[in-house]
Amino acid sequence: MSSLIQSYNEALGLFTQTEEKIASFIMTNPEAALELSVNDLASRLNVSPSMVVKASQKMGFTGYSQLKLAVASELNVLVQREKSTILIEDLDAYEDLVSSTIREAYSRLGEDDLKKAAELLVESENIDIYAFGFDAVAGHDLYLKMLQSGKRVKLIENGYEQMISAYNLKDDSVVVAISSTGTSIDLLDALKFSEKTGASVITVTPAGSRLSTYSNVNLESYYS
C-alpha cells in the first residue's frame, strides 16, 4: 500500500491528534475500515463523523468514501499478486538474497554500534533519512520500516531539501545519512546544519568518511 502510506506520511504534520488516531486506524486495519461506514468508524473510535472526513481530506481524498476506494483498490492489487506463482517464486528468491545479505552485513557490524543506532531511533520523535541515487533504495527500505513502527519519518533525496530540513530539526530528531561513497558535499552540508540543531546523526558510510565526523554513530563496516 505504498501510495496510501505516502499520503499518510505526508499528512502527519497536518493531522490533529484525533485525525492521526483515525488515519492510523485505517492504515493498520484496512480490511476493517472497508467494512465500516463513516458513522460506524466514528462510533468505534469515539470521534465525530466530520473528523473522519477531515482526516480523509488531509490525506488528499475528497472524503472517507474515496479513501475507502483507494484502500480497496490497493488491497485488490495485493490479492492478485499473491495469486501469481511466478511472483511468489521471485519473492522467495529475493527473500533468500536479502536474508543472506543481512547476515553478511551483520557479521561485519559492531554490536555496540548497532545497539546505539537502534536506541537513537527508538528514542527519536522525528527521523530524517538522507540518501542519493542507488543509496536511496536502502533509504526507502528504512523509511518503510520506520513508518510501520509508528515513527514520523521523511526520506529526502534532494540535497537542497536535505539542508532545509536539517536546518529545522530539533534535538529530539535523528538523521540517518546513507552514502556508499561518503564524498557527497551536499550531504556533508546537511549534517553540518543538523549538528547545530542538536539532532542525533547516524551515518552509514565507508570507513574514514568525512560524513562520520558529524555522527553519533557510524555504521561504517557496512560498506567495508
PDB file of C-alpha atoms in Angstrom:
ATOM      1  CA  MET A   1       0.000   0.000   0.000  1.00  0.00           C
ATOM      2  CA  SER A   2       2.802   2.403  -0.877  1.00  0.00           C
ATOM      3  CA  SER A   3       0.671   5.282  -2.212  1.00  0.00           C
ATOM      4  CA  LEU A   4      -1.565   5.252   0.863  1.00  0.00           C
ATOM      5  CA  ILE A   5       1.459   5.047   3.131  1.00  0.00           C
ATOM      6  CA  GLN A   6       2.996   8.030   1.376  1.00  0.00           C
ATOM      7  CA  SER A   7      -0.261  10.001   1.597  1.00  0.00           C
ATOM      8  CA  TYR A   8      -0.473   9.202   5.298  1.00  0.00           C
ATOM      9  CA  ASN A   9       3.135  10.154   5.961  1.00  0.00           C
ATOM     10  CA  GLU A  10       2.863  13.443   4.076  1.00  0.00           C
ATOM     11  CA  ALA A  11      -0.198  14.374   6.130  1.00  0.00           C
ATOM     12  CA  LEU A  12       1.337  13.555   9.526  1.00  0.00           C
ATOM     13  CA  GLY A  13       2.396  17.107  10.149  1.00  0.00           C
ATOM     14  CA  LEU A  14      -1.096  18.374   9.324  1.00  0.00           C
ATOM     15  CA  PHE A  15      -3.143  15.988  11.459  1.00  0.00           C
ATOM     16  CA  THR A  16      -4.624  16.916  14.799  1.00  0.00           C
ATOM     17  CA  GLN A  17      -4.232  14.224  17.452  1.00  0.00           C
ATOM     18  CA  THR A  18      -7.747  12.948  16.747  1.00  0.00           C
ATOM     19  CA  GLU A  19      -7.245  12.917  12.984  1.00  0.00           C
ATOM     20  CA  GLU A  20      -3.973  10.998  13.362  1.00  0.00           C
ATOM     21  CA  LYS A  21      -5.824   8.445  15.512  1.00  0.00           C
ATOM     22  CA  ILE A  22      -8.373   7.970  12.722  1.00  0.00           C
ATOM     23  CA  ALA A  23      -5.800   7.738   9.920  1.00  0.00           C
ATOM     24  CA  SER A  24      -3.613   5.329  11.906  1.00  0.00           C
ATOM     25  CA  PHE A  25      -6.571   3.009  12.465  1.00  0.00           C
ATOM     26  CA  ILE A  26      -7.354   2.954   8.742  1.00  0.00           C
ATOM     27  CA  MET A  27      -3.732   2.289   7.793  1.00  0.00           C
ATOM     28  CA  THR A  28      -3.274  -0.524  10.298  1.00  0.00           C
ATOM     29  CA  ASN A  29      -6.745  -2.058   9.831  1.00  0.00           C
ATOM     30  CA  PRO A  30      -7.577  -1.599   6.129  1.00  0.00           C
ATOM     31  CA  GLU A  31      -9.907  -4.615   5.911  1.00  0.00           C
ATOM     32  CA  ALA A  32     -11.887  -3.455   8.935  1.00  0.00           C
ATOM     33  CA  ALA A  33     -12.061   0.096   7.545  1.00  0.00           C
ATOM     34  CA  LEU A  34     -13.683  -1.197   4.359  1.00  0.00           C
ATOM     35  CA  GLU A  35     -16.490  -2.766   6.380  1.00  0.00           C
ATOM     36  CA  LEU A  36     -17.249   0.381   8.369  1.00  0.00           C
ATOM     37  CA  SER A  37     -19.348   3.347   7.296  1.00  0.00           C
ATOM     38  CA  VAL A  38     -18.196   6.805   8.271  1.00  0.00           C
ATOM     39  CA  ASN A  39     -20.647   6.751  11.194  1.00  0.00           C
ATOM     40  CA  ASP A  40     -19.594   3.262  12.292  1.00  0.00           C
ATOM     41  CA  LEU A  41     -15.905   4.201  12.211  1.00  0.00           C
ATOM     42  CA  ALA A  42     -16.595   7.389  14.140  1.00  0.00           C
ATOM     43  CA  SER A  43     -18.523   5.435  16.769  1.00  0.00           C
ATOM     44  CA  ARG A  44     -15.793   2.804  17.057  1.00  0.00           C
ATOM     45  CA  LEU A  45     -13.103   5.429  17.610  1.00  0.00           C
ATOM     46  CA  ASN A  46     -15.321   7.677  19.711  1.00  0.00           C
ATOM     47  CA  VAL A  47     -14.927  10.644  17.365  1.00  0.00           C
ATOM     48  CA  SER A  48     -17.334  12.656  15.228  1.00  0.00           C
ATOM     49  CA  PRO A  49     -18.067  11.667  11.589  1.00  0.00           C
ATOM     50  CA  SER A  50     -16.845  15.078  10.474  1.00  0.00           C
ATOM     51  CA  MET A  51     -13.407  14.295  11.950  1.00  0.00           C
ATOM     52  CA  VAL A  52     -13.256  11.114   9.861  1.00  0.00           C
ATOM     53  CA  VAL A  53     -13.990  13.175   6.748  1.00  0.00           C
ATOM     54  CA  LYS A  54     -11.379  15.790   7.673  1.00  0.00           C
ATOM     55  CA  ALA A  55      -8.722  13.120   8.252  1.00  0.00           C
ATOM     56  CA  SER A  56      -9.517  11.645   4.823  1.00  0.00           C
ATOM     57  CA  GLN A  57      -9.264  15.055   3.181  1.00  0.00           C
ATOM     58  CA  LYS A  58      -5.893  15.768   4.757  1.00  0.00           C
ATOM     59  CA  MET A  59      -4.638  12.560   3.153  1.00  0.00           C
ATOM     60  CA  GLY A  60      -5.635  14.003  -0.229  1.00  0.00           C
ATOM     61  CA  PHE A  61      -9.086  12.439  -0.730  1.00  0.00           C
ATOM     62  CA  THR A  62     -12.421  14.178  -1.171  1.00  0.00           C
ATOM     63  CA  GLY A  63     -13.849  12.223   1.739  1.00  0.00           C
ATOM     64  CA  TYR A  64     -13.991   8.873   3.501  1.00  0.00           C
ATOM     65  CA  SER A  65     -15.732   7.133   0.583  1.00  0.00           C
ATOM     66  CA  GLN A  66     -12.903   7.968  -1.815  1.00  0.00           C
ATOM     67  CA  LEU A  67     -10.336   6.889   0.767  1.00  0.00           C
ATOM     68  CA  LYS A  68     -12.117   3.533   1.078  1.00  0.00           C
ATOM     69  CA  LEU A  69     -11.992   3.121  -2.702  1.00  0.00           C
ATOM     70  CA  ALA A  70      -8.216   3.643  -2.608  1.00  0.00           C
ATOM     71  CA  VAL A  71      -7.873   1.106   0.219  1.00  0.00           C
ATOM     72  CA  ALA A  72      -9.988  -1.430  -1.682  1.00  0.00           C
ATOM     73  CA  SER A  73      -8.013  -0.886  -4.886  1.00  0.00           C
ATOM     74  CA  GLU A  74      -4.650  -1.464  -3.243  1.00  0.00           C
ATOM     75  CA  LEU A  75      -5.839  -4.476  -1.276  1.00  0.00           C
ATOM     76  CA  ASN A  76      -7.066  -5.966  -4.550  1.00  0.00           C
ATOM     77  CA  VAL A  77      -3.638  -5.467  -6.097  1.00  0.00           C
ATOM     78  CA  LEU A  78      -2.069  -7.334  -3.181  1.00  0.00           C
ATOM     79  CA  VAL A  79      -4.539 -10.211  -3.552  1.00  0.00           C
ATOM     80  CA  GLN A  80      -3.821 -10.512  -7.271  1.00  0.00           C
ATOM     81  CA  ARG A  81      -0.100 -10.560  -6.601  1.00  0.00           C
ATOM     82  CA  GLU A  82      -0.480 -13.298  -4.031  1.00  0.00           C
ATOM     83  CA  LYS A  83      -2.150 -15.450  -6.712  1.00  0.00           C
ATOM     84  CA  SER A  84       0.844 -15.186  -9.007  1.00  0.00           C
ATOM     85  CA  THR A  85       3.026 -18.306  -8.713  1.00  0.00           C
ATOM     86  CA  ILE A  86       5.793 -16.655 -10.688  1.00  0.00           C
ATOM     87  CA  LEU A  87       5.828 -13.637  -8.426  1.00  0.00           C
ATOM     88  CA  ILE A  88       5.818 -15.801  -5.309  1.00  0.00           C
ATOM     89  CA  GLU A  89       8.824 -17.704  -6.657  1.00  0.00           C
ATOM     90  CA  ASP A  90      10.567 -14.415  -7.398  1.00  0.00           C
ATOM     91  CA  LEU A  91       9.765 -13.139  -3.919  1.00  0.00           C
ATOM     92  CA  ASP A  92      11.118 -16.332  -2.345  1.00  0.00           C
ATOM     93  CA  ALA A  93      14.371 -15.920  -4.260  1.00  0.00           C
ATOM     94  CA  TYR A  94      14.523 -12.260  -3.272  1.00  0.00           C
ATOM     95  CA  GLU A  95      13.881 -13.144   0.361  1.00  0.00           C
ATOM     96  CA  ASP A  96      16.821 -15.582   0.312  1.00  0.00           C
ATOM     97  CA  LEU A  97      19.051 -12.904  -1.226  1.00  0.00           C
ATOM     98  CA  VAL A  98      18.019 -10.279   1.307  1.00  0.00           C
ATOM     99  CA  SER A  99      18.487 -12.685   4.220  1.00  0.00           C
ATOM    100  CA  SER A 100      21.977 -13.666   3.138  1.00  0.00           C
ATOM    101  CA  THR A 101      22.917 -10.015   2.570  1.00  0.00           C
ATOM    102  CA  ILE A 102      21.675  -9.033   6.011  1.00  0.00           C
ATOM    103  CA  ARG A 103      23.577 -11.890   7.657  1.00  0.00           C
ATOM    104  CA  GLU A 104      26.775 -10.910   5.862  1.00  0.00           C
ATOM    105  CA  ALA A 105      26.411  -7.226   6.764  1.00  0.00           C
ATOM    106  CA  TYR A 106      25.550  -8.030  10.369  1.00  0.00           C
ATOM    107  CA  SER A 107      28.649 -10.195  10.734  1.00  0.00           C
ATOM    108  CA  ARG A 108      30.794  -7.138   9.917  1.00  0.00           C
ATOM    109  CA  LEU A 109      28.963  -4.648  12.121  1.00  0.00           C
ATOM    110  CA  GLY A 110      29.881  -3.966  15.715  1.00  0.00           C
ATOM    111  CA  GLU A 111      27.096  -4.902  18.102  1.00  0.00           C
ATOM    112  CA  ASP A 112      27.685  -1.791  20.218  1.00  0.00           C
ATOM    113  CA  ASP A 113      27.228   0.444  17.163  1.00  0.00           C
ATOM    114  CA  LEU A 114      24.038  -1.346  16.180  1.00  0.00           C
ATOM    115  CA  LYS A 115      22.666  -1.052  19.695  1.00  0.00           C
ATOM    116  CA  LYS A 116      23.459   2.643  19.889  1.00  0.00           C
ATOM    117  CA  ALA A 117      21.894   3.318  16.482  1.00  0.00           C
ATOM    118  CA  ALA A 118      18.778   1.364  17.458  1.00  0.00           C
ATOM    119  CA  GLU A 119      18.458   3.289  20.728  1.00  0.00           C
ATOM    120  CA  LEU A 120      18.690   6.625  18.907  1.00  0.00           C
ATOM    121  CA  LEU A 121      15.938   5.591  16.506  1.00  0.00           C
ATOM    122  CA  VAL A 122      13.689   4.278  19.264  1.00  0.00           C
ATOM    123  CA  GLU A 123      14.043   7.419  21.367  1.00  0.00           C
ATOM    124  CA  SER A 124      13.582   9.858  18.481  1.00  0.00           C
ATOM    125  CA  GLU A 125      10.408  11.802  17.772  1.00  0.00           C
ATOM    126  CA  ASN A 126      11.269  12.558  14.145  1.00  0.00           C
ATOM    127  CA  ILE A 127      13.577  10.842  11.670  1.00  0.00           C
ATOM    128  CA  ASP A 128      15.117  12.308   8.517  1.00  0.00           C
ATOM    129  CA  ILE A 129      16.689   9.864   6.058  1.00  0.00           C
ATOM    130  CA  TYR A 130      19.115  11.401   3.552  1.00  0.00           C
ATOM    131  CA  ALA A 131      20.297   9.381   0.555  1.00  0.00           C
ATOM    132  CA  PHE A 132      21.038   9.850  -3.149  1.00  0.00           C
ATOM    133  CA  GLY A 133      20.801   7.642  -6.225  1.00  0.00           C
ATOM    134  CA  PHE A 134      21.274   3.937  -5.596  1.00  0.00           C
ATOM    135  CA  ASP A 135      21.658   4.572  -1.857  1.00  0.00           C
ATOM    136  CA  ALA A 136      18.051   5.770  -1.861  1.00  0.00           C
ATOM    137  CA  VAL A 137      16.990   2.128  -2.278  1.00  0.00           C
ATOM    138  CA  ALA A 138      18.335   1.373   1.196  1.00  0.00           C
ATOM    139  CA  GLY A 139      16.879   4.665   2.395  1.00  0.00           C
ATOM    140  CA  HIS A 140      13.414   3.761   1.142  1.00  0.00           C
ATOM    141  CA  ASP A 141      13.574   0.375   2.830  1.00  0.00           C
ATOM    142  CA  LEU A 142      14.451   2.028   6.144  1.00  0.00           C
ATOM    143  CA  TYR A 143      11.738   4.635   5.545  1.00  0.00           C
ATOM    144  CA  LEU A 144       9.050   1.951   5.266  1.00  0.00           C
ATOM    145  CA  LYS A 145      10.275   0.093   8.333  1.00  0.00           C
ATOM    146  CA  MET A 146      10.327   3.233  10.468  1.00  0.00           C
ATOM    147  CA  LEU A 147       6.904   4.226   9.161  1.00  0.00           C
ATOM    148  CA  GLN A 148       5.472   0.836  10.073  1.00  0.00           C
ATOM    149  CA  SER A 149       6.893   1.228  13.566  1.00  0.00           C
ATOM    150  CA  GLY A 150       4.861   4.400  14.027  1.00  0.00           C
ATOM    151  CA  LYS A 151       7.672   6.933  13.672  1.00  0.00           C
ATOM    152  CA  ARG A 152       7.395  10.317  11.991  1.00  0.00           C
ATOM    153  CA  VAL A 153       9.869   9.843   9.176  1.00  0.00           C
ATOM    154  CA  LYS A 154      10.894  11.558   5.931  1.00  0.00           C
ATOM    155  CA  LEU A 155      13.035  10.239   3.088  1.00  0.00           C
ATOM    156  CA  ILE A 156      14.742  13.148   1.311  1.00  0.00           C
ATOM    157  CA  GLU A 157      16.822  12.579  -1.822  1.00  0.00           C
ATOM    158  CA  ASN A 158      17.378  16.185  -2.930  1.00  0.00           C
ATOM    159  CA  GLY A 159      20.468  17.862  -1.475  1.00  0.00           C
ATOM    160  CA  TYR A 160      18.885  21.307  -1.172  1.00  0.00           C
ATOM    161  CA  GLU A 161      15.801  19.881   0.560  1.00  0.00           C
ATOM    162  CA  GLN A 162      18.059  17.903   2.906  1.00  0.00           C
ATOM    163  CA  MET A 163      19.763  21.114   4.043  1.00  0.00           C
ATOM    164  CA  ILE A 164      16.441  22.909   4.566  1.00  0.00           C
ATOM    165  CA  SER A 165      15.029  20.016   6.584  1.00  0.00           C
ATOM    166  CA  ALA A 166      18.232  19.628   8.619  1.00  0.00           C
ATOM    167  CA  TYR A 167      18.211  23.335   9.478  1.00  0.00           C
ATOM    168  CA  ASN A 168      14.722  22.977  11.003  1.00  0.00           C
ATOM    169  CA  LEU A 169      15.309  19.843  13.075  1.00  0.00           C
ATOM    170  CA  LYS A 170      15.024  19.713  16.844  1.00  0.00           C
ATOM    171  CA  ASP A 171      17.158  17.948  19.430  1.00  0.00           C
ATOM    172  CA  ASP A 172      14.664  15.058  19.616  1.00  0.00           C
ATOM    173  CA  SER A 173      15.280  14.260  15.948  1.00  0.00           C
ATOM    174  CA  VAL A 174      17.591  11.747  14.281  1.00  0.00           C
ATOM    175  CA  VAL A 175      19.209  11.996  10.861  1.00  0.00           C
ATOM    176  CA  VAL A 176      20.207   8.810   9.053  1.00  0.00           C
ATOM    177  CA  ALA A 177      22.676   9.664   6.279  1.00  0.00           C
ATOM    178  CA  ILE A 178      23.357   6.846   3.811  1.00  0.00           C
ATOM    179  CA  SER A 179      26.246   7.142   1.365  1.00  0.00           C
ATOM    180  CA  SER A 180      28.187   4.312  -0.244  1.00  0.00           C
ATOM    181  CA  THR A 181      30.897   6.782  -1.328  1.00  0.00           C
ATOM    182  CA  GLY A 182      31.000   9.079   1.697  1.00  0.00           C
ATOM    183  CA  THR A 183      32.009  12.003  -0.523  1.00  0.00           C
ATOM    184  CA  SER A 184      28.772  13.957  -1.025  1.00  0.00           C
ATOM    185  CA  ILE A 185      29.316  17.676  -0.309  1.00  0.00           C
ATOM    186  CA  ASP A 186      25.551  18.310  -0.177  1.00  0.00           C
ATOM    187  CA  LEU A 187      25.113  15.579   2.403  1.00  0.00           C
ATOM    188  CA  LEU A 188      28.049  16.922   4.392  1.00  0.00           C
ATOM    189  CA  ASP A 189      26.454  20.387   4.444  1.00  0.00           C
ATOM    190  CA  ALA A 190      23.149  18.937   5.616  1.00  0.00           C
ATOM    191  CA  LEU A 191      24.880  17.166   8.505  1.00  0.00           C
ATOM    192  CA  LYS A 192      26.598  20.417   9.500  1.00  0.00           C
ATOM    193  CA  PHE A 193      23.171  22.043   9.770  1.00  0.00           C
ATOM    194  CA  SER A 194      21.763  19.130  11.754  1.00  0.00           C
ATOM    195  CA  GLU A 195      24.670  19.312  14.206  1.00  0.00           C
ATOM    196  CA  LYS A 196      23.771  22.917  15.047  1.00  0.00           C
ATOM    197  CA  THR A 197      20.192  21.893  15.925  1.00  0.00           C
ATOM    198  CA  GLY A 198      21.316  19.230  18.396  1.00  0.00           C
ATOM    199  CA  ALA A 199      19.803  16.395  16.363  1.00  0.00           C
ATOM    200  CA  SER A 200      21.481  12.992  16.595  1.00  0.00           C
ATOM    201  CA  VAL A 201      23.111  11.598  13.456  1.00  0.00           C
ATOM    202  CA  ILE A 202      23.570   8.022  12.269  1.00  0.00           C
ATOM    203  CA  THR A 203      25.815   7.645   9.237  1.00  0.00           C
ATOM    204  CA  VAL A 204      26.094   4.597   7.014  1.00  0.00           C
ATOM    205  CA  THR A 205      29.306   5.265   5.124  1.00  0.00           C
ATOM    206  CA  PRO A 206      32.702   3.752   4.292  1.00  0.00           C
ATOM    207  CA  ALA A 207      35.394   3.820   6.955  1.00  0.00           C
ATOM    208  CA  GLY A 208      37.130   7.178   7.295  1.00  0.00           C
ATOM    209  CA  SER A 209      34.373   9.157   5.589  1.00  0.00           C
ATOM    210  CA  ARG A 210      34.174  12.888   6.419  1.00  0.00           C
ATOM    211  CA  LEU A 211      30.466  12.389   6.992  1.00  0.00           C
ATOM    212  CA  SER A 212      31.182  10.315  10.090  1.00  0.00           C
ATOM    213  CA  THR A 213      32.758  13.394  11.711  1.00  0.00           C
ATOM    214  CA  TYR A 214      29.245  14.664  12.371  1.00  0.00           C
ATOM    215  CA  SER A 215      27.710  11.392  13.524  1.00  0.00           C
ATOM    216  CA  ASN A 216      26.845   9.971  16.928  1.00  0.00           C
ATOM    217  CA  VAL A 217      27.355   6.517  15.495  1.00  0.00           C
ATOM    218  CA  ASN A 218      28.742   5.424  12.119  1.00  0.00           C
ATOM    219  CA  LEU A 219      27.890   2.008  10.730  1.00  0.00           C
ATOM    220  CA  GLU A 220      30.977   2.192   8.547  1.00  0.00           C
ATOM    221  CA  SER A 221      31.714  -1.515   8.354  1.00  0.00           C
ATOM    222  CA  TYR A 222      28.509  -1.996   6.366  1.00  0.00           C
ATOM    223  CA  TYR A 223      30.369  -0.751   3.294  1.00  0.00           C
ATOM    224  CA  SER A 224      33.780  -2.212   4.110  1.00  0.00           C
TER     225      SER A 224
END
